[in-house]
Amino acid sequence: MTQINKIDSAELYIIRIPLVSPFETSLKKITHKEVLILKLNSGDYSGWGECAADTDPFYYYETIKTALYTTENFLLPILFDTKKIKLEDIQYLFSIIRGHNMAKAMVENAMLDLISKKKEKPLYRLIGGTHKNIMSGISIGIKDNINDLLKLIAESIQKKYHRIKLKINKRNDIELLNNIRKEFPNTSIMVDANGDYSLNDLEHLKQFDKFNLMMIEQPFEYNDFYKHSLLQKELKTPVCLDESINCLNDAITAIKLKSCKIINIKQGRLGGLLNTKTILEYCSKNNIDTWSGGMLETGIGRAFNLHLQTLFGFTLPGDTSETSRYFHEDIVSEPVVLNKDGFIKLPEGNGIGVKIIQKTIDIYKVFYKKLKNN
Ligand code: OSB
Ligand code: MG
């Protein structure tokens, strides 16, 4: 039984890395990835975690600043005060804090990396993962020009991505999908609206059924279950919930109300890999299809997403794409690449498996703080 006797110190970084090209959703357009990162130190070992929060609360209520505040003032003090932390304690350690799942995920995941490194095991074995060939998927942002989009889809097909997700909004949907289906009638395509529609758009959304989409992700508001259940009743296209699912109770509500047929399992907003595993198992028992979502993570968060996907229960390709489509330079090596069949190999080594490139972190860092556990 490996336990962490004491966390000696924690290092918090905010880094800001330019994206290869802007990423636009119905919520906003970004040109840089700004991200909070945590390093936990204990004896000879360190564990890393990445926070999924953005600078703004447009996708989720947490921001980098609220996550930093929660981590410094609530999560780290709990960790610092706990002696002899075992794997089975971690999921419950932070349960007295309501919400703030993105901050919790960063800290919990850093603990999991730390424990698996101390055990000299890869992370996926610590959490009970079974298979190592990970399906790939790409999320393509809203483009001003349809030809740019068609070109990106063609490139993604050539790379053998297992499915392609397109960001859509109310003004950019039916005509867009008509054009795409003309060129690519049989490609596995899904769409993500990030909550841009409302129940008033019910008749409009019924037209989506003719496009043979794998699913429509989060058509309605981020905090809704009831209206999605009315939509799913009227739609052949499966509804997938992303923003609406924040915890096991949300998954239970969505499934019992028949608000969706598919759930986007995003560990960054579910409070870390252990809570995520609980929710995944519930979905699997209830025959709900699931896939692993992404938050444009750097190589640290992406590695957690990959280890997560070794768990039994994921039924569909997720949002793990190649590193190079977002970043010229990442803060870890090796980068994520697809093999000739579009699968991703799990990084090898203990813990998350990827190597942190401290030099690159230092180039892009805009904030640093070290907290000692005295
Ligand atoms: O809605 O799934 C989303 C990125 C940031 C915030 C929300 C979402 C996304 C993506 C990109 O779709 C997924 C990725 O490539 O990491
Ligand atoms: Mg989404």
Short mmCIF file of C-alpha atoms and ligand atoms in Angstrom, two decimals:
data_model
loop_
_atom_site.label_atom_id
_atom_site.label_comp_id
_atom_site.label_asym_id
_atom_site.label_seq_id
_atom_site.Cartn_x
_atom_site.Cartn_y
_atom_site.Cartn_z
CA MET A 1 0.00 0.00 0.00
CA THR A 2 1.58 3.22 -1.11
CA GLN A 3 0.68 6.34 0.74
CA ILE A 4 1.89 9.91 0.63
CA ASN A 5 3.14 10.75 4.12
CA LYS A 6 3.24 14.49 3.66
CA ILE A 7 3.02 17.05 0.86
CA ASP A 8 6.15 19.20 1.31
CA SER A 9 5.23 21.99 -1.07
CA ALA A 10 3.01 23.03 -3.96
CA GLU A 11 3.98 25.13 -6.97
CA LEU A 12 1.34 27.00 -8.97
CA TYR A 13 1.95 28.26 -12.47
CA ILE A 14 -0.21 30.19 -14.90
CA ILE A 15 1.11 29.85 -18.43
CA ARG A 16 -0.12 31.50 -21.63
CA ILE A 17 0.71 29.73 -24.90
CA PRO A 18 -0.24 30.94 -28.40
CA LEU A 19 -2.54 28.63 -30.39
CA VAL A 20 -1.55 27.53 -33.90
CA SER A 21 -4.81 29.11 -35.13
CA PRO A 22 -7.76 30.78 -33.34
CA PHE A 23 -10.41 28.47 -31.87
CA GLU A 24 -14.01 29.73 -32.09
CA THR A 25 -17.17 28.33 -30.48
CA SER A 26 -20.67 29.76 -30.06
CA LEU A 27 -19.31 31.22 -26.79
CA LYS A 28 -16.10 32.99 -27.85
CA LYS A 29 -12.98 33.01 -29.98
CA ILE A 30 -9.55 32.46 -28.43
CA THR A 31 -6.02 32.92 -29.77
CA HIS A 32 -4.07 31.77 -26.70
CA LYS A 33 -4.42 29.00 -24.15
CA GLU A 34 -4.04 30.35 -20.63
CA VAL A 35 -3.92 27.65 -18.02
CA LEU A 36 -3.31 27.00 -14.32
CA ILE A 37 -0.92 24.19 -13.50
CA LEU A 38 0.00 22.60 -10.18
CA LYS A 39 3.08 20.69 -9.10
CA LEU A 40 2.92 18.81 -5.78
CA ASN A 41 6.19 17.81 -4.14
CA SER A 42 6.61 15.02 -1.61
CA GLY A 43 10.06 13.65 -0.76
CA ASP A 44 11.78 12.61 -3.99
CA TYR A 45 8.55 12.64 -6.01
CA SER A 46 6.44 15.25 -7.82
CA GLY A 47 2.99 15.08 -9.38
CA TRP A 48 1.46 17.45 -11.91
CA GLY A 49 -2.11 18.55 -12.53
CA GLU A 50 -3.78 20.92 -14.99
CA CYS A 51 -6.90 22.99 -14.37
CA ALA A 52 -9.57 23.06 -17.10
CA ALA A 53 -10.77 26.58 -16.17
CA ASP A 54 -10.41 29.45 -18.64
CA THR A 55 -9.70 33.12 -17.93
CA ASP A 56 -13.46 33.79 -18.29
CA PRO A 57 -16.62 32.06 -16.97
CA PHE A 58 -18.26 31.63 -20.42
CA TYR A 59 -18.09 27.82 -20.66
CA TYR A 60 -18.07 27.07 -16.91
CA TYR A 61 -18.47 29.24 -13.81
CA GLU A 62 -14.92 28.70 -12.60
CA THR A 63 -12.08 30.84 -13.87
CA ILE A 64 -8.31 30.55 -13.49
CA LYS A 65 -8.50 33.12 -10.67
CA THR A 66 -11.31 31.35 -8.77
CA ALA A 67 -9.48 28.04 -9.17
CA LEU A 68 -6.27 29.61 -7.87
CA TYR A 69 -8.16 31.07 -4.89
CA THR A 70 -9.93 27.79 -4.11
CA THR A 71 -6.73 25.80 -4.45
CA GLU A 72 -4.65 28.11 -2.24
CA ASN A 73 -7.24 28.72 0.44
CA PHE A 74 -9.18 25.47 0.66
CA LEU A 75 -7.79 22.50 -1.29
CA LEU A 76 -4.09 22.78 -0.50
CA PRO A 77 -4.69 23.46 3.23
CA ILE A 78 -6.69 20.20 3.39
CA LEU A 79 -3.87 18.33 1.64
CA PHE A 80 -1.20 19.99 3.78
CA ASP A 81 -3.05 19.07 6.99
CA THR A 82 -3.63 15.44 6.02
CA LYS A 83 -0.95 12.96 7.02
CA LYS A 84 -0.64 9.60 5.28
CA ILE A 85 -2.84 10.13 2.23
CA LYS A 86 -3.96 6.90 0.59
CA LEU A 87 -5.47 6.47 -2.86
CA GLU A 88 -8.90 5.58 -1.49
CA ASP A 89 -8.98 8.77 0.64
CA ILE A 90 -8.47 11.17 -2.23
CA GLN A 91 -11.95 11.10 -3.74
CA TYR A 92 -13.50 12.10 -0.40
CA LEU A 93 -10.86 14.51 0.85
CA PHE A 94 -12.35 17.51 -0.95
CA SER A 95 -16.02 16.57 -0.74
CA ILE A 96 -16.70 19.19 1.98
CA ILE A 97 -16.14 21.85 -0.69
CA ARG A 98 -19.18 22.38 -2.90
CA GLY A 99 -18.51 22.67 -6.61
CA HIS A 100 -15.19 24.02 -7.90
CA ASN A 101 -14.65 20.79 -9.77
CA MET A 102 -11.99 22.20 -12.07
CA ALA A 103 -9.82 23.24 -9.13
CA LYS A 104 -10.48 19.87 -7.47
CA ALA A 105 -9.59 17.96 -10.63
CA MET A 106 -6.23 19.69 -10.86
CA VAL A 107 -5.32 18.86 -7.26
CA GLU A 108 -6.75 15.34 -7.29
CA ASN A 109 -5.02 14.51 -10.57
CA ALA A 110 -1.68 15.83 -9.29
CA MET A 111 -2.09 13.49 -6.30
CA LEU A 112 -2.81 10.55 -8.62
CA ASP A 113 0.29 11.34 -10.69
CA LEU A 114 2.32 11.57 -7.48
CA ILE A 115 1.03 8.30 -6.02
CA SER A 116 1.48 6.35 -9.25
CA LYS A 117 5.05 7.70 -9.58
CA LYS A 118 5.79 6.64 -6.01
CA LYS A 119 4.33 3.20 -6.76
CA GLU A 120 6.43 3.14 -9.95
CA LYS A 121 3.35 2.40 -12.00
CA PRO A 122 1.74 4.09 -14.98
CA LEU A 123 -1.35 6.05 -13.98
CA TYR A 124 -3.76 3.90 -15.98
CA ARG A 125 -2.85 0.87 -13.86
CA LEU A 126 -3.48 2.80 -10.65
CA ILE A 127 -7.04 3.66 -11.76
CA GLY A 128 -7.79 0.21 -13.20
CA GLY A 129 -7.47 0.88 -16.92
CA THR A 130 -7.39 -2.06 -19.27
CA HIS A 131 -6.64 -1.25 -22.88
CA LYS A 132 -3.98 1.00 -24.37
CA ASN A 133 -5.20 1.85 -27.87
CA ILE A 134 -7.07 5.12 -27.58
CA MET A 135 -9.57 6.29 -30.22
CA SER A 136 -9.02 9.79 -31.57
CA GLY A 137 -11.41 12.60 -32.39
CA ILE A 138 -11.03 16.17 -33.51
CA SER A 139 -13.06 19.24 -32.54
CA ILE A 140 -13.09 21.87 -35.28
CA GLY A 141 -14.03 25.44 -34.35
CA ILE A 142 -16.41 27.74 -36.22
CA LYS A 143 -14.82 29.05 -39.43
CA ASP A 144 -15.80 32.18 -41.37
CA ASN A 145 -15.11 30.45 -44.65
CA ILE A 146 -16.80 27.15 -45.62
CA ASN A 147 -13.88 26.20 -47.89
CA ASP A 148 -11.45 26.42 -44.96
CA LEU A 149 -13.76 24.12 -43.02
CA LEU A 150 -14.11 21.61 -45.89
CA LYS A 151 -10.34 21.54 -46.21
CA LEU A 152 -9.89 20.87 -42.47
CA ILE A 153 -12.45 18.05 -42.62
CA ALA A 154 -10.65 16.48 -45.60
CA GLU A 155 -7.32 16.67 -43.73
CA SER A 156 -8.89 15.10 -40.62
CA ILE A 157 -10.29 12.22 -42.69
CA GLN A 158 -6.87 11.68 -44.23
CA LYS A 159 -5.29 11.55 -40.76
CA LYS A 160 -7.83 8.80 -39.88
CA TYR A 161 -9.54 10.62 -37.02
CA HIS A 162 -12.30 8.32 -35.81
CA ARG A 163 -14.85 11.09 -35.77
CA ILE A 164 -15.06 14.80 -36.48
CA LYS A 165 -16.84 17.29 -34.25
CA LEU A 166 -17.92 20.63 -35.65
CA LYS A 167 -18.73 23.63 -33.54
CA ILE A 168 -21.99 25.20 -34.68
CA ASN A 169 -24.26 28.06 -33.72
CA LYS A 170 -27.75 29.21 -34.69
CA ARG A 171 -26.52 31.30 -37.61
CA ASN A 172 -24.18 28.69 -38.92
CA ASP A 173 -25.84 25.30 -39.07
CA ILE A 174 -28.28 23.97 -41.72
CA GLU A 175 -26.58 25.49 -44.73
CA LEU A 176 -23.20 24.52 -43.35
CA LEU A 177 -24.29 20.91 -42.79
CA ASN A 178 -25.86 20.76 -46.27
CA ASN A 179 -22.53 21.77 -47.78
CA ILE A 180 -20.59 19.33 -45.65
CA ARG A 181 -22.85 16.35 -46.34
CA LYS A 182 -22.62 17.09 -50.10
CA GLU A 183 -18.83 16.61 -49.89
CA PHE A 184 -18.67 14.02 -47.11
CA PRO A 185 -21.89 11.98 -47.10
CA ASN A 186 -20.63 9.12 -44.90
CA THR A 187 -18.05 10.64 -42.56
CA SER A 188 -18.68 10.22 -38.81
CA ILE A 189 -19.66 13.75 -37.90
CA MET A 190 -21.19 15.28 -34.78
CA VAL A 191 -21.93 18.88 -33.83
CA ASP A 192 -21.50 20.89 -30.61
CA ALA A 193 -23.70 23.97 -30.03
CA ASN A 194 -22.39 24.92 -26.54
CA GLY A 195 -25.92 25.88 -25.52
CA ASP A 196 -26.73 28.24 -28.40
CA TYR A 197 -30.32 27.01 -28.96
CA SER A 198 -33.52 27.14 -26.94
CA LEU A 199 -36.83 25.30 -26.92
CA ASN A 200 -38.10 27.92 -29.41
CA ASP A 201 -35.77 26.30 -31.94
CA LEU A 202 -37.40 22.87 -31.66
CA GLU A 203 -38.78 22.81 -35.22
CA HIS A 204 -35.51 24.17 -36.59
CA LEU A 205 -33.49 21.48 -34.78
CA LYS A 206 -35.70 18.69 -36.20
CA GLN A 207 -34.08 19.43 -39.57
CA PHE A 208 -30.82 18.08 -38.15
CA ASP A 209 -32.19 14.52 -38.39
CA LYS A 210 -31.63 14.48 -42.16
CA PHE A 211 -27.84 14.87 -41.74
CA ASN A 212 -27.19 11.50 -40.09
CA LEU A 213 -25.11 13.02 -37.29
CA MET A 214 -23.60 10.89 -34.52
CA MET A 215 -25.08 13.37 -32.04
CA ILE A 216 -25.77 16.99 -31.21
CA GLU A 217 -23.84 18.10 -28.13
CA GLN A 218 -25.32 20.56 -25.60
CA PRO A 219 -27.97 22.22 -27.77
CA PHE A 220 -29.67 23.99 -24.81
CA GLU A 221 -28.60 25.83 -21.69
CA TYR A 222 -25.71 24.66 -19.53
CA ASN A 223 -27.93 24.06 -16.48
CA ASP A 224 -30.91 22.36 -18.09
CA PHE A 225 -32.22 18.77 -18.03
CA TYR A 226 -35.97 19.16 -18.56
CA LYS A 227 -35.93 21.04 -21.88
CA HIS A 228 -33.31 18.67 -23.26
CA SER A 229 -35.65 15.79 -22.41
CA LEU A 230 -38.41 17.45 -24.48
CA LEU A 231 -35.98 17.87 -27.37
CA GLN A 232 -34.64 14.30 -27.22
CA LYS A 233 -38.24 13.03 -27.44
CA GLU A 234 -38.70 14.89 -30.75
CA LEU A 235 -35.28 14.21 -32.25
CA LYS A 236 -33.87 11.05 -33.85
CA THR A 237 -30.35 12.48 -33.57
CA PRO A 238 -28.95 11.54 -30.15
CA VAL A 239 -28.55 14.46 -27.75
CA CYS A 240 -25.24 14.53 -25.86
CA LEU A 241 -24.85 16.56 -22.67
CA ASP A 242 -21.56 18.27 -21.84
CA GLU A 243 -21.93 21.46 -19.74
CA SER A 244 -25.03 20.08 -17.96
CA ILE A 245 -23.15 17.21 -16.34
CA ASN A 246 -21.06 18.19 -13.34
CA CYS A 247 -21.43 15.27 -10.94
CA LEU A 248 -22.97 11.82 -10.50
CA ASN A 249 -26.34 13.33 -9.51
CA ASP A 250 -26.44 15.24 -12.80
CA ALA A 251 -25.79 12.03 -14.74
CA ILE A 252 -28.55 10.26 -12.80
CA THR A 253 -30.99 13.13 -13.48
CA ALA A 254 -30.14 13.26 -17.19
CA ILE A 255 -30.48 9.50 -17.63
CA LYS A 256 -33.69 9.15 -15.59
CA LEU A 257 -35.31 12.12 -17.38
CA LYS A 258 -34.07 10.83 -20.78
CA SER A 259 -32.50 14.23 -21.43
CA CYS A 260 -29.79 12.63 -23.58
CA LYS A 261 -28.58 9.35 -25.04
CA ILE A 262 -24.88 10.21 -24.75
CA ILE A 263 -22.75 11.90 -22.08
CA ASN A 264 -19.50 13.78 -22.66
CA ILE A 265 -17.32 12.65 -19.76
CA LYS A 266 -14.94 15.54 -19.14
CA GLN A 267 -12.68 14.77 -16.18
CA GLY A 268 -11.63 18.42 -15.86
CA ARG A 269 -15.16 19.48 -14.89
CA LEU A 270 -16.08 16.29 -12.99
CA GLY A 271 -13.53 16.83 -10.23
CA GLY A 272 -10.76 14.48 -11.34
CA LEU A 273 -10.26 10.93 -12.58
CA LEU A 274 -11.74 9.16 -9.53
CA ASN A 275 -15.14 10.94 -9.57
CA THR A 276 -15.11 10.57 -13.32
CA LYS A 277 -14.65 6.82 -13.01
CA THR A 278 -17.69 6.60 -10.70
CA ILE A 279 -19.82 8.51 -13.22
CA LEU A 280 -18.50 6.46 -16.14
CA GLU A 281 -19.44 3.24 -14.34
CA TYR A 282 -22.96 4.56 -13.69
CA CYS A 283 -23.39 5.47 -17.37
CA SER A 284 -22.07 2.08 -18.47
CA LYS A 285 -24.49 0.21 -16.17
CA ASN A 286 -27.35 2.24 -17.62
CA ASN A 287 -26.32 1.66 -21.24
CA ILE A 288 -25.56 5.31 -21.91
CA ASP A 289 -22.90 5.95 -24.52
CA THR A 290 -19.94 8.00 -23.34
CA TRP A 291 -16.79 9.61 -24.65
CA SER A 292 -13.95 11.62 -23.18
CA GLY A 293 -14.18 15.37 -23.79
CA GLY A 294 -11.34 17.86 -23.91
CA MET A 295 -10.68 21.46 -22.90
CA LEU A 296 -7.86 22.31 -25.31
CA GLU A 297 -5.51 20.97 -22.68
CA THR A 298 -1.74 21.16 -22.77
CA GLY A 299 0.14 17.87 -22.73
CA ILE A 300 -0.46 17.47 -18.98
CA GLY A 301 -4.27 17.51 -19.14
CA ARG A 302 -4.19 15.58 -22.41
CA ALA A 303 -2.16 12.79 -20.72
CA PHE A 304 -4.82 12.51 -17.98
CA ASN A 305 -7.50 12.29 -20.69
CA LEU A 306 -5.58 9.47 -22.35
CA HIS A 307 -5.11 7.44 -19.15
CA LEU A 308 -8.79 7.97 -18.38
CA GLN A 309 -9.75 6.46 -21.74
CA THR A 310 -8.12 3.14 -20.85
CA LEU A 311 -11.06 2.52 -18.49
CA PHE A 312 -13.82 0.15 -19.43
CA GLY A 313 -17.04 1.99 -20.31
CA PHE A 314 -16.10 4.49 -22.99
CA THR A 315 -18.05 3.57 -26.10
CA LEU A 316 -17.32 6.40 -28.55
CA PRO A 317 -14.26 8.29 -29.80
CA GLY A 318 -13.60 11.44 -27.77
CA ASP A 319 -12.00 14.86 -28.22
CA THR A 320 -8.36 13.83 -28.01
CA SER A 321 -6.58 15.15 -31.07
CA GLU A 322 -2.92 15.63 -31.99
CA THR A 323 -0.97 18.18 -29.95
CA SER A 324 0.29 19.95 -33.07
CA ARG A 325 -3.14 21.18 -34.13
CA TYR A 326 -3.30 23.51 -31.11
CA PHE A 327 0.33 24.14 -30.14
CA HIS A 328 3.61 24.75 -31.97
CA GLU A 329 5.32 24.07 -28.70
CA ASP A 330 3.89 22.10 -25.78
CA ILE A 331 5.08 21.94 -22.17
CA VAL A 332 5.53 18.15 -22.28
CA SER A 333 7.14 15.53 -24.48
CA GLU A 334 6.14 13.28 -26.20
CA PRO A 335 3.39 15.07 -28.13
CA VAL A 336 0.14 13.22 -28.94
CA VAL A 337 0.22 11.80 -32.49
CA LEU A 338 -2.09 9.44 -34.36
CA ASN A 339 -0.88 6.14 -35.78
CA LYS A 340 -1.83 5.11 -39.32
CA ASP A 341 -5.19 3.83 -38.12
CA GLY A 342 -5.99 6.99 -36.16
CA PHE A 343 -5.30 5.50 -32.71
CA ILE A 344 -3.24 7.16 -29.98
CA LYS A 345 -0.62 5.32 -27.98
CA LEU A 346 -0.62 5.87 -24.23
CA PRO A 347 2.51 7.75 -23.04
CA GLU A 348 4.95 5.29 -21.47
CA GLY A 349 6.47 5.66 -18.04
CA ASN A 350 5.24 6.03 -14.49
CA GLY A 351 2.46 8.42 -13.53
CA ILE A 352 1.07 10.38 -16.48
CA GLY A 353 4.07 9.20 -18.48
CA VAL A 354 4.88 12.44 -20.29
CA LYS A 355 8.02 14.43 -19.47
CA ILE A 356 7.51 18.03 -18.30
CA ILE A 357 9.65 20.55 -20.18
CA GLN A 358 10.44 23.08 -17.45
CA LYS A 359 12.23 25.38 -19.91
CA THR A 360 9.04 25.79 -21.98
CA ILE A 361 6.93 26.37 -18.86
CA ASP A 362 9.35 29.14 -17.87
CA ILE A 363 9.12 30.75 -21.33
CA TYR A 364 5.31 30.98 -21.21
CA LYS A 365 4.69 31.51 -17.50
CA VAL A 366 2.86 34.67 -16.44
CA PHE A 367 2.48 33.72 -12.75
CA TYR A 368 4.36 31.54 -10.27
CA LYS A 369 3.94 30.87 -6.58
CA LYS A 370 5.41 28.28 -4.24
CA LEU A 371 3.59 27.30 -1.06
CA LYS A 372 5.49 25.39 1.62
CA ASN A 373 3.89 23.02 4.10
CA ASN A 374 5.59 23.95 7.36
O1 OSB B 1 -17.53 22.24 -25.55
O2 OSB B 1 -16.37 20.50 -25.77
C1 OSB B 1 -16.43 21.72 -25.61
C2 OSB B 1 -12.94 23.29 -25.80
C3 OSB B 1 -13.02 24.20 -24.76
C4 OSB B 1 -14.20 24.30 -24.06
C5 OSB B 1 -15.29 23.50 -24.38
C6 OSB B 1 -15.21 22.58 -25.40
C7 OSB B 1 -14.03 22.50 -26.16
C8 OSB B 1 -13.82 21.62 -27.30
C9 OSB B 1 -12.41 21.29 -27.69
O3 OSB B 1 -14.72 21.22 -27.99
C10 OSB B 1 -12.00 19.95 -27.28
C11 OSB B 1 -10.52 19.72 -27.38
O4 OSB B 1 -10.00 19.58 -28.48
O5 OSB B 1 -9.84 19.67 -26.35
MG MG B 2 -18.90 20.58 -25.66
#
